[in-house]
XYZ file of C-alpha atoms in Angstrom:
498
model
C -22.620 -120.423 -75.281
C -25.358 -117.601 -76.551
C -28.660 -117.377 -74.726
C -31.602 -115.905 -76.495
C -32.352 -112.272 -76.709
C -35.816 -111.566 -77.096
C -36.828 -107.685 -77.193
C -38.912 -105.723 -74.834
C -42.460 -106.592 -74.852
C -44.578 -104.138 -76.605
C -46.037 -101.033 -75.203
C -49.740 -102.107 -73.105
C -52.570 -100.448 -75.132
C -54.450 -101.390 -71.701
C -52.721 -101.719 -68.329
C -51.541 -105.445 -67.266
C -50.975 -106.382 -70.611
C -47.896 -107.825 -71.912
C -45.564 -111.051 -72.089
C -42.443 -111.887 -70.175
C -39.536 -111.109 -72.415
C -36.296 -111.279 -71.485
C -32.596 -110.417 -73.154
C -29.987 -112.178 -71.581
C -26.297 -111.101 -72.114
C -24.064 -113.183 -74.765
C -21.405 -113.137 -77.024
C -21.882 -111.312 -80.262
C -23.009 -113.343 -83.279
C -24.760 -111.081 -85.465
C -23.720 -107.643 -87.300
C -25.107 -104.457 -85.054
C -24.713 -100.882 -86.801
C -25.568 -97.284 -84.843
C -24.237 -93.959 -84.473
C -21.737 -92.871 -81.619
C -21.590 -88.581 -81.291
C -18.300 -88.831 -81.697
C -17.554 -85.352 -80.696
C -18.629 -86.858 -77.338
C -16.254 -89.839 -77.844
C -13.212 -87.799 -79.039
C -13.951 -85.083 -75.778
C -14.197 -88.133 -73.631
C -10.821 -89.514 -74.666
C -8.952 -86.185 -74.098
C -9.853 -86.164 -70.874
C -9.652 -90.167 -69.829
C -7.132 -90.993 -72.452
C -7.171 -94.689 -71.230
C -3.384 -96.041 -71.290
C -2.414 -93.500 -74.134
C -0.113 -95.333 -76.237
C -0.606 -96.399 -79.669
C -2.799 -99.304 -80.486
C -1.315 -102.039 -82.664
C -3.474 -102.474 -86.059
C -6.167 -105.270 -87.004
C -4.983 -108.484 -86.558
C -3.678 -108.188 -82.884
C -6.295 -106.599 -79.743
C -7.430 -103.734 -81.532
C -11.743 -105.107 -81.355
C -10.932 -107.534 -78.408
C -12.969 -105.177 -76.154
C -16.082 -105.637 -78.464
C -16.081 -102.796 -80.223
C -14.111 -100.373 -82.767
C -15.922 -96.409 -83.399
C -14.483 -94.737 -86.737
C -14.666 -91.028 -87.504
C -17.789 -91.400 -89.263
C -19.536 -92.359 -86.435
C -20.047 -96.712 -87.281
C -20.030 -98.570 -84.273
C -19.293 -102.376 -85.021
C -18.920 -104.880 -82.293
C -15.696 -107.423 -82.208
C -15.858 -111.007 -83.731
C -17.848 -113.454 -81.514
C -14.584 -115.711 -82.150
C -12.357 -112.935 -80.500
C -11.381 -113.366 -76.703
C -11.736 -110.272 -74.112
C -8.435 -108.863 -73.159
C -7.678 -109.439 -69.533
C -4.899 -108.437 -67.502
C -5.855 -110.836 -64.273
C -3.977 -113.507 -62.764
C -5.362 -116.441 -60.703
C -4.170 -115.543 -57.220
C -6.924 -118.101 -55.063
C -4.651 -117.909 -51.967
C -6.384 -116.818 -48.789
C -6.422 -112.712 -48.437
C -6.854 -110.614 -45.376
C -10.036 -108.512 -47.328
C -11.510 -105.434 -46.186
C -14.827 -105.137 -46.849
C -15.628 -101.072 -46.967
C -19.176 -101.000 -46.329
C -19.233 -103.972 -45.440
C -22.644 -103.731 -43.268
C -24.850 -102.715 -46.276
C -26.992 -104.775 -48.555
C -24.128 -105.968 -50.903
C -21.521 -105.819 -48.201
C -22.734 -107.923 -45.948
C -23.122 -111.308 -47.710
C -20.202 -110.968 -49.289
C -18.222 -110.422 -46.982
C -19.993 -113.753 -45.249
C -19.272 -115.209 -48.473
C -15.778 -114.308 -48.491
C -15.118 -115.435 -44.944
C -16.214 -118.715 -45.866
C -13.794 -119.416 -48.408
C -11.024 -119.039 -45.919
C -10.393 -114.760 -46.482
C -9.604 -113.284 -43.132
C -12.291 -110.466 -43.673
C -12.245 -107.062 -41.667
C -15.921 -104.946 -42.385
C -15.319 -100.756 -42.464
C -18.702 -99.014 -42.222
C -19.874 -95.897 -40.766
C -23.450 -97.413 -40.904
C -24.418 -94.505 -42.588
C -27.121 -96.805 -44.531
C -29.018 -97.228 -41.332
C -29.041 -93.605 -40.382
C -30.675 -93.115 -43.967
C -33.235 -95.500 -42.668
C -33.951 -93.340 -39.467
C -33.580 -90.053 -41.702
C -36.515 -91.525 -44.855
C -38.419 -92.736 -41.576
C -38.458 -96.492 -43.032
C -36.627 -99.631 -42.472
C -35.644 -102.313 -43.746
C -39.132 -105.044 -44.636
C -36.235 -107.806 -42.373
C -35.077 -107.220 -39.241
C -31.315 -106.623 -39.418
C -29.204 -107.380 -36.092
C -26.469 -104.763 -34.977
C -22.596 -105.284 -36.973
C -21.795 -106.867 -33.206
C -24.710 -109.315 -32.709
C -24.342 -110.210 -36.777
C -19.816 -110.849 -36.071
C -20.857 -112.893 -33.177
C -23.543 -115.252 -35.142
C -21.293 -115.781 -37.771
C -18.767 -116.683 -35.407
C -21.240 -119.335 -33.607
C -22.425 -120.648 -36.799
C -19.168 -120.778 -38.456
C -16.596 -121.053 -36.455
C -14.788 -118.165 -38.101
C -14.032 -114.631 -37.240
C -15.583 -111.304 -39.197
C -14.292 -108.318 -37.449
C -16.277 -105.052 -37.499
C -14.867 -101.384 -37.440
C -16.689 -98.019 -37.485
C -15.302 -95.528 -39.660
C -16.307 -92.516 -41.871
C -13.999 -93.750 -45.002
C -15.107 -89.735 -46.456
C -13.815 -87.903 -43.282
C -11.533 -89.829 -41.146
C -8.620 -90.329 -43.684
C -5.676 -90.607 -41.061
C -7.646 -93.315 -39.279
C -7.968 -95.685 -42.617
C -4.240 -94.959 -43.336
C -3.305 -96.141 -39.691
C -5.638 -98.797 -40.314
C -4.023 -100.401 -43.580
C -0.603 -100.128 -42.103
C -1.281 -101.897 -39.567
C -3.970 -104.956 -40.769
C -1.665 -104.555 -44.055
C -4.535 -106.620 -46.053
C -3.749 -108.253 -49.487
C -7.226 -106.689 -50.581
C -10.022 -104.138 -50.334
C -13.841 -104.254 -51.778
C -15.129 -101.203 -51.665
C -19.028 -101.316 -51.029
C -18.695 -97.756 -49.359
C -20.418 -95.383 -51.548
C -24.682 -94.014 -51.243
C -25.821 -96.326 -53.687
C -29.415 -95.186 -54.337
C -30.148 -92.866 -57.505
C -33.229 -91.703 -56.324
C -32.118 -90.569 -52.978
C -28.884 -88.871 -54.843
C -32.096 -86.966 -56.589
C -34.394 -85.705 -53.801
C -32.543 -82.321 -52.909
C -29.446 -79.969 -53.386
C -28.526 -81.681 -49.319
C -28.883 -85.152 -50.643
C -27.080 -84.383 -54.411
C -24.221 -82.661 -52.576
C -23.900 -85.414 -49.713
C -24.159 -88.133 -51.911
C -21.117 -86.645 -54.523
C -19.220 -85.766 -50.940
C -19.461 -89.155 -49.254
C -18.823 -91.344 -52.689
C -16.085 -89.294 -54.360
C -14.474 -88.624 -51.054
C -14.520 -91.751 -50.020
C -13.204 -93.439 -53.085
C -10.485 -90.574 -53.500
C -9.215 -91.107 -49.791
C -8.710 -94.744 -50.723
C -6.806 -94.329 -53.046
C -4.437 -91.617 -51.828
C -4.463 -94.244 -48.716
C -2.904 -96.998 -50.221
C -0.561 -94.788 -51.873
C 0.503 -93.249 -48.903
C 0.912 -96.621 -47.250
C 3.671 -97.770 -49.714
C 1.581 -101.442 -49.482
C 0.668 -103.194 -52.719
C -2.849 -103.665 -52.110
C -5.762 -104.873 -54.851
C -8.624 -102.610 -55.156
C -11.924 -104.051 -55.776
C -15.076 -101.634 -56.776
C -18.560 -102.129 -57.029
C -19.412 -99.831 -59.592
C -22.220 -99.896 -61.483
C -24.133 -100.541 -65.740
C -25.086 -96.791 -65.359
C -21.867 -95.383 -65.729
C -22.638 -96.570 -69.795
C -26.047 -95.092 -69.997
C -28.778 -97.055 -70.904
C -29.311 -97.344 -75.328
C -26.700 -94.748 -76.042
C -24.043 -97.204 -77.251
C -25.932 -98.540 -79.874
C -24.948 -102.266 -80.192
C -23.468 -104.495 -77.362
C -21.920 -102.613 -74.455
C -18.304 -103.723 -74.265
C -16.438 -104.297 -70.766
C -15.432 -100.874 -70.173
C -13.084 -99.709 -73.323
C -13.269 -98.927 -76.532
C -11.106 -98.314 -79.268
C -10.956 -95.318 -81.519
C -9.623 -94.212 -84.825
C -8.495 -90.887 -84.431
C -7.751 -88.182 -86.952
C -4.701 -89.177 -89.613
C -5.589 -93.191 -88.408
C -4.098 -92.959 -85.242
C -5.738 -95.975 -83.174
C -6.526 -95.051 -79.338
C -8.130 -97.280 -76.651
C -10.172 -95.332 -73.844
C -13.455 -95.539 -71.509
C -17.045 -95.945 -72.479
C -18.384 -92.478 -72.708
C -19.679 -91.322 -70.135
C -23.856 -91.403 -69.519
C -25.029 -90.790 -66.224
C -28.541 -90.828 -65.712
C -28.281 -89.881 -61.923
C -25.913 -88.079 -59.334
C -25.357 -91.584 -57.908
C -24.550 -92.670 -61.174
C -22.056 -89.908 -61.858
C -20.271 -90.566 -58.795
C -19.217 -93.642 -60.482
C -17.843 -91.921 -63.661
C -15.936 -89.737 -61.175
C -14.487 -92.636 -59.160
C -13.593 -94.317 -62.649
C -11.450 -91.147 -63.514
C -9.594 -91.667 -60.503
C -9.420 -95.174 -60.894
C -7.241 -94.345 -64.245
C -4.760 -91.682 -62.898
C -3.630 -93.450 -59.614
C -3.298 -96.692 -61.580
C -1.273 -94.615 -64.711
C 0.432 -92.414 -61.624
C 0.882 -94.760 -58.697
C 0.432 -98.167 -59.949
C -2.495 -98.808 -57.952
C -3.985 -102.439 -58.910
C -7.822 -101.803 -59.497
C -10.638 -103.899 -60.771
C -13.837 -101.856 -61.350
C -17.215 -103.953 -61.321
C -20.108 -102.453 -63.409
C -22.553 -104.326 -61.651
C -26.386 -104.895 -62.814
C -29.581 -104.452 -60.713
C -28.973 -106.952 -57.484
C -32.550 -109.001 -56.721
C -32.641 -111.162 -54.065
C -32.092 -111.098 -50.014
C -30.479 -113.801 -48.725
C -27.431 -115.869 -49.966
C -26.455 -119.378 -48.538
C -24.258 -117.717 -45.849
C -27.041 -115.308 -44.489
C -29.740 -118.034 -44.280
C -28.406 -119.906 -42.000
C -29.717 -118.106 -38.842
C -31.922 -115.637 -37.982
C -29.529 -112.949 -37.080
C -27.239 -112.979 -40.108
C -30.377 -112.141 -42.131
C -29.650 -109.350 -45.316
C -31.723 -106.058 -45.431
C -34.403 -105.859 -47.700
C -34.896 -102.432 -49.003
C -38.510 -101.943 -50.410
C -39.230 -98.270 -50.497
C -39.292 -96.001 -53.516
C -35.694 -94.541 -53.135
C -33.833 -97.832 -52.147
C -35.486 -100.385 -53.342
C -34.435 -102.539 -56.363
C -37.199 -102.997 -59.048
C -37.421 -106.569 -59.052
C -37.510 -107.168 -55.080
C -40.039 -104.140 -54.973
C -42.447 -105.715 -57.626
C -41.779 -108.999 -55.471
C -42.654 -107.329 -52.281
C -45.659 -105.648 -54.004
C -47.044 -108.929 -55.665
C -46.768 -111.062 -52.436
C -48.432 -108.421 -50.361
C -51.334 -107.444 -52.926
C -50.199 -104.034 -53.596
C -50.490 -102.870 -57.023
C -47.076 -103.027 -59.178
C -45.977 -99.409 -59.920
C -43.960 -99.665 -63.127
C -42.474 -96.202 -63.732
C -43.883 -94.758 -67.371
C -44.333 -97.344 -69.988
C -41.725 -99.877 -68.421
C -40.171 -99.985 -71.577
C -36.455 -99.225 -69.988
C -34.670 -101.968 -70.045
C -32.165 -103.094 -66.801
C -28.907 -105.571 -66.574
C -30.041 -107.947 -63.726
C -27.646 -110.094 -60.809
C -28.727 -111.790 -58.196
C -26.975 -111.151 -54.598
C -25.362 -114.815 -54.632
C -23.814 -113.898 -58.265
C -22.434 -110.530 -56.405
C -20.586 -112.569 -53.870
C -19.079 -114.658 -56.291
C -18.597 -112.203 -58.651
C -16.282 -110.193 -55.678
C -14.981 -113.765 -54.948
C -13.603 -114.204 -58.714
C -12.543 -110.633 -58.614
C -10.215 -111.044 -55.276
C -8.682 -114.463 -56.635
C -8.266 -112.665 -60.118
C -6.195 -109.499 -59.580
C -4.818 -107.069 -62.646
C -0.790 -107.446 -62.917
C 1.152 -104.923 -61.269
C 1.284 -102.333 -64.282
C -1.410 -103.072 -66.096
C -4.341 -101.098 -66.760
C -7.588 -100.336 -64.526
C -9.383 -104.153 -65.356
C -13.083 -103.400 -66.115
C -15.633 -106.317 -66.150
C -19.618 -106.057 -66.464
C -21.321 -107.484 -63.459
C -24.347 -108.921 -64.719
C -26.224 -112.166 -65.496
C -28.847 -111.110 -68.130
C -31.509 -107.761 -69.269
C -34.893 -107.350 -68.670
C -37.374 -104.656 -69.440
C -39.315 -103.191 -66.798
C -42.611 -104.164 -67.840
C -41.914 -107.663 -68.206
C -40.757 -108.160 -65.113
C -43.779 -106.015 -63.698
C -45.751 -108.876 -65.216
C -43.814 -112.011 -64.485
C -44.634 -111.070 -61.136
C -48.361 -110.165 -62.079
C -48.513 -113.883 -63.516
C -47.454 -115.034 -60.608
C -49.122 -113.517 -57.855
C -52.105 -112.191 -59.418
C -51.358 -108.713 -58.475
C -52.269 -105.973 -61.173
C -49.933 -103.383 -62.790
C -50.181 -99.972 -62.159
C -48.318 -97.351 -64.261
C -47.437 -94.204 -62.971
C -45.639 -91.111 -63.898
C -41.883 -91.933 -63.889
C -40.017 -89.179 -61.802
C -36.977 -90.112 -63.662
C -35.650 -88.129 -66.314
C -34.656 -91.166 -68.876
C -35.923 -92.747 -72.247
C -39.126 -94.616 -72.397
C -37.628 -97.029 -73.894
C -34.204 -98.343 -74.622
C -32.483 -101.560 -75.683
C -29.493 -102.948 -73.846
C -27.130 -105.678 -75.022
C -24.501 -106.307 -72.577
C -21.045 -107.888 -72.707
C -20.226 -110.337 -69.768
C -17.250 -112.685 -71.619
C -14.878 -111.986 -68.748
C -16.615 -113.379 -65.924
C -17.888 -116.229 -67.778
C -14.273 -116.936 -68.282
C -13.235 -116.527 -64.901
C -15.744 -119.436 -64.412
C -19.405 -117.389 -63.316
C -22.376 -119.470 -64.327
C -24.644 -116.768 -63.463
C -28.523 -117.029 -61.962
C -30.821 -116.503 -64.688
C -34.895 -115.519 -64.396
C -35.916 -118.516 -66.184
C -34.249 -121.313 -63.775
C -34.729 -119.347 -60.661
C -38.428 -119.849 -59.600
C -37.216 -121.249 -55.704
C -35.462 -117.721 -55.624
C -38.357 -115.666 -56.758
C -40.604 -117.690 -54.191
C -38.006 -116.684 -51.420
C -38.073 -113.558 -52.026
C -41.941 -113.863 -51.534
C -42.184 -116.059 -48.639
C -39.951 -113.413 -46.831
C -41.826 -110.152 -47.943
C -44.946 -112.402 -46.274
C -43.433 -113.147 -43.577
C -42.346 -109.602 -42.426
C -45.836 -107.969 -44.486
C -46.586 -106.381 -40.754
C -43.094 -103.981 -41.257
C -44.273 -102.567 -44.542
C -45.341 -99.135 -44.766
C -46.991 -98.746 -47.865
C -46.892 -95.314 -47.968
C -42.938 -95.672 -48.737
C -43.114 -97.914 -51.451
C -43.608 -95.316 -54.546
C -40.612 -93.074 -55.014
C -40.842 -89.323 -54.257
C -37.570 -87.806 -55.341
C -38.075 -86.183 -58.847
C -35.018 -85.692 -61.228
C -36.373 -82.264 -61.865
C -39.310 -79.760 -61.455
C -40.759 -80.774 -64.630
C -40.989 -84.696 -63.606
C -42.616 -83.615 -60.145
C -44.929 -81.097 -62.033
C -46.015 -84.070 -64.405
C -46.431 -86.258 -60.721
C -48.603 -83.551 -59.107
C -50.998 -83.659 -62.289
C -51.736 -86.994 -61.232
C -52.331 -86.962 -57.320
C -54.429 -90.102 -57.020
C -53.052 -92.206 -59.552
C -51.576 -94.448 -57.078
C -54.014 -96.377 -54.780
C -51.909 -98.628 -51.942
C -53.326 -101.300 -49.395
C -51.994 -104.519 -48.331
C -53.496 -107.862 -48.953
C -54.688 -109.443 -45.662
C-alpha cells in the first residue's frame, strides 16, 4: 500500500520551531513533472550505456523502472499499476557468505544476522574503522569487544561459528584470491569501503585515501572472482547519494532509467550521477565497475542504495554484552538521527546543519540485515544485468527529526553553519517496490518509539564516554564553508546534562 507523504516542515522564523513531518517512500499515484539536463543524461549514458540494446516500445518494460526522460527534458514517473523489473531468483538455501567488513557498524549485525539463519559466515576486515577511531582521537559512545572476543560470544550464545580474518581487501589482492579459492563461498557482502562523507572531506590525505581504499577495494573484488573462475553473488552496500538529493525531480527510480534518444531510439541506463561527497563518488565509481564486469565477465551483482542507518543494536547483538554494535556519535561518523538521539538524551543542544531543510532516506540497522538477508536469498540470473534496489524504509527532513527528538527529550535546537556544500533544501521521493516485494516490511518513525527509547537508554548509559567536543563536524567541503564556520566561532555551546 501508499503511506503518506507529508513535506518538509517549514523554515523556523525562531530556532526550535517546527512540526514533525515525515515522507515515507511509496508507489507512485499521482502525476510528477520536472526538468532532467539532459545533456547530463545523454553524457551519462555514453559512458554507462546500461545493457545497450534496444528497448522494446510502450506496452512492454519500457517505464517499469519508474520513470521515462524525453529529449525535451519531461520527466514522468511509471504507472503505480506497473511492476519493477527484477532479474532475482529465490535461492533461500544456506550460503557460505563473506562478510567484507564485516567488523564495522553495518557489518557486524549482519553478519550475526546472517549466521543465524543458518549462512556459514566468514568476516574480512582490516579493522581499519577502529584505527580511524585512534586517528579522530574518539571512540565509539559503546564499548566494542575485539573481532576474537565478539566470534567467541556468538559462539557461546549461539552455538554457531563466525570466523574472523584480517585482511587489507585494497592491498593484499593475492591473499583474497587464495582466499575465495579455497572457502569457495556461494556469496560476498561487501561492507568494506570508508563510509563517512565528512571524513572523505577533511583533507587532500583523507579524499585520496578514502577514493584508494573504496575503489581499490571494490575493483580487486571483482577482478578476484573473475580470476577465480567461481560463480560467486556479489552483494554491495551502496548508498541514496549516488542519485543526489532533489536533482531527479519526481520519484527516484531503483537505479535505471529509460531514455529516448535522438531519431526515437529507446535506451535504458543509470541514474545520473550526483555526488555530493568523495565518499559518495566512490560509489558512482564502484557502480561503473559493477556494469562492465557484469557486461564483460558475467559477474552476478546486486547493488544496495541504502538510506541513513539509525539504530545500534539488532536482536542478534543484544543478547550479551560483548556482541554489542558501535555507536558512532561524532561529527564525521555519526548518523544524524543517532547523533540528535545521543544529543537529546544527554542534554546537549541538537546541531541541525543550516536550515535542516535537506531531506534524508532513513533504515534502521535491523531493516539492513534483512535487507542483505533478502538480497543473498534473491540473487540476479546468471546474465542478467547489475540488479539495483533502494535500501530504505521512508524520508525525513532534517529539521523534523531535530525536533521529534526536541519533543521528546526537551533538548533545544541549535542551528549552525552547515560545512556541507549542498541545497538548503530539497525534496526526495524514493522508490522501494522491490524490496517490498521481496517481502521487507520496513521500520518506520511513527511505530518505532521502543527503538528511539533504546537508542536513548544506551547513549545514557555510556554518557561518561562522550566527548562533547567531537560531536559537531569539522571537515568543511571547501574553504568557503569553513570561512562561513570561522565567522561564527561561538555559535555552538556544548555541555552534558548531569
Amino acid at each position: 500500500g501508499n503511506y503518506l507523504s507529508r513535506p518538509c516542515a517549514a523554515p523556523p522564523v525562531a530556532r526550535g520551531v517546527g512540526f514533525v513531518g515525515r515522507a515515507a517512500v511509496h508507489i507512485p499515484n499521482r502525476s510528477m513533472h520536472a526538468h532532467f539536463s539532459i545533456a547530463l543524461v545523454l553524457s551519462f549514458s555514453a559512458v554507462t550505456a546500461g545493457w545497450g540494446t534496444g528497448m522494446p516500445r510502450q506496452g512492454s518494460r519500457l517505464a517499469r523502472h519508474g520513470v521515462s526522460v524525453r529529449m525535451d527534458g519531461t520527466y514522468a514517473p511509471a504507472a503505480a499499476n506497473e511492476i519493477p523489473t527484477s532479474n532475482a531468483v529465490n535461492d533461500p538455501r544456506p550460503k557460505k557468505v563473506l562478510v567484507l567488513g564485516g567488523d564495522g557498524f553495518c557489518g557486524w549485525p549482519t553478519s550475526l544476522h546472517l549466521s543465524e539463519q543458518g549462512h556459514d559466515v566468514i568476516i574480512v576486515d582490516n579493522l581499519s574503522r577502529r584505527n580511524i577511531d585512534t586517528e579522530l582521537g574518539v571512540s565509539s559512545l559503546t564499548p566494542i569487544a575485539t573481532p576474537q572476543v565478539r566470534v567467541e560470544a556468538w559462539k557461546e550464545v549461539s552455538g554457531k561459528d563466525v570466523r574472523f580474518i584480517n585482511m587489507d581487501l585494497a592491498k593484499d589482492y593475492d591473499l583474497f584470491l587464495q582466499l575465495l579459492k579455497q572457502e569457495q563461498p556461494d556469496s560476498i557482502v561487501h561492507f568494506a569501503e570508508q563510509r563517512a562523507a565528512p571524513y572523505s572531506m577533511k583533507s587532500s590525505r583523507h579524499k585520496r585515501y578514502t577514493i584508494d581504499n573504496n575503489v581499490g577495494a571494490t575493483h580487486n573484488v571483482l577482478a578476484a572472482i573473475v580470476e577465480s573462475g567461481l560463480d560467486i553473488h556479489l552483494v554491495h552496500l551502496g548508498t541514496m547519494g549516488v542519485y543526489g538529493y532533489g536533482n531527479s525531480g519526481g520519484e527516484i527510480p531503483e537505479g535505471y532509467i529509460d531514455v529516448i534518444l535522438p531519431g526515437g531510439r529507446e535506451k535504458r541506463i543509470l541514474h545520473p550521477a550526483y555526488p555530493g561527497s568523495i565518499y559518495h563518488t566512490t560509489k558512482c565509481l564502484d557502480a561503473l565497475l559493477f556494469q562492465f564486469y557484469v557486461q564483460n565477465d558475467g559477474v552476478r551483482v546486486t547493488d544496495l542504495h541504502q538510506g541513513i542507518v539509525w539504530g545500534t543494536n539488532t536482536e542478534q547483538t543484544s543478547r550479551d554484552e560483548r556482541l554489542v554494535n558501535r555507536f558512532d556519535y561524532d561529527g564525521d561518523y555519526g548518523t544524524v538521527l543517532n547523533r540528535f538521539l545521543m544529543q537529546g538524551a544527554l542534554g546537549i543542544p541538537l546541531t541541525v546543519y543550516g536550515t535542516g531543510g535537506q531531506t534524508r532516506a532513513l533504515i534502521h540497522v535491523s531493516d539492513t540485515c534483512r535487507c542483505i538477508e533478502l538480497a543473498v536469498n534473491n540473487p540476479p540470473k546468471s546474465g542478467s544485468p547489475v540488479e539495483i534496489l533502494n535500501q530504505v524504509a521512508e524520508t525525513a527532513c532534517v529539521r523534523d527529526l531535530a525536533q521529534l527528538v526536541s519533543d521528546k527529550t526537551g533538548t533545544p535546537l541549535q542551528f549552525v553553519t552547515n560545512p556541507r556544500k549542498e541545497a538548503a533544501e530539497n525534496p526526495l521521493d524514493v522508490a522501494n517496490q522491490k524490496f517490498k516485494l521481496l517481502g521487507l516490511d520496513p521500520i518506520l518513525l511513527d511505530s518505532a518509539e521502543g527503538l528511539l527509547e533504546e537508542v536513548e537508554s544506551i547513549t545514557k548509559k555510556y554518557k561518561d564516554r562522550c566527548d562533547v567536543k567531537a560531536v559537531v563536524s569539522k571537515s568543511y567541503w571547501n574553504r568557503d564553508r569553513a570561512a562561513a564556520a570561522a565567522e561564527k566561532t561561538d555559535e555552538v555551546k556544548l555541555s552534558v546534562k548531569a
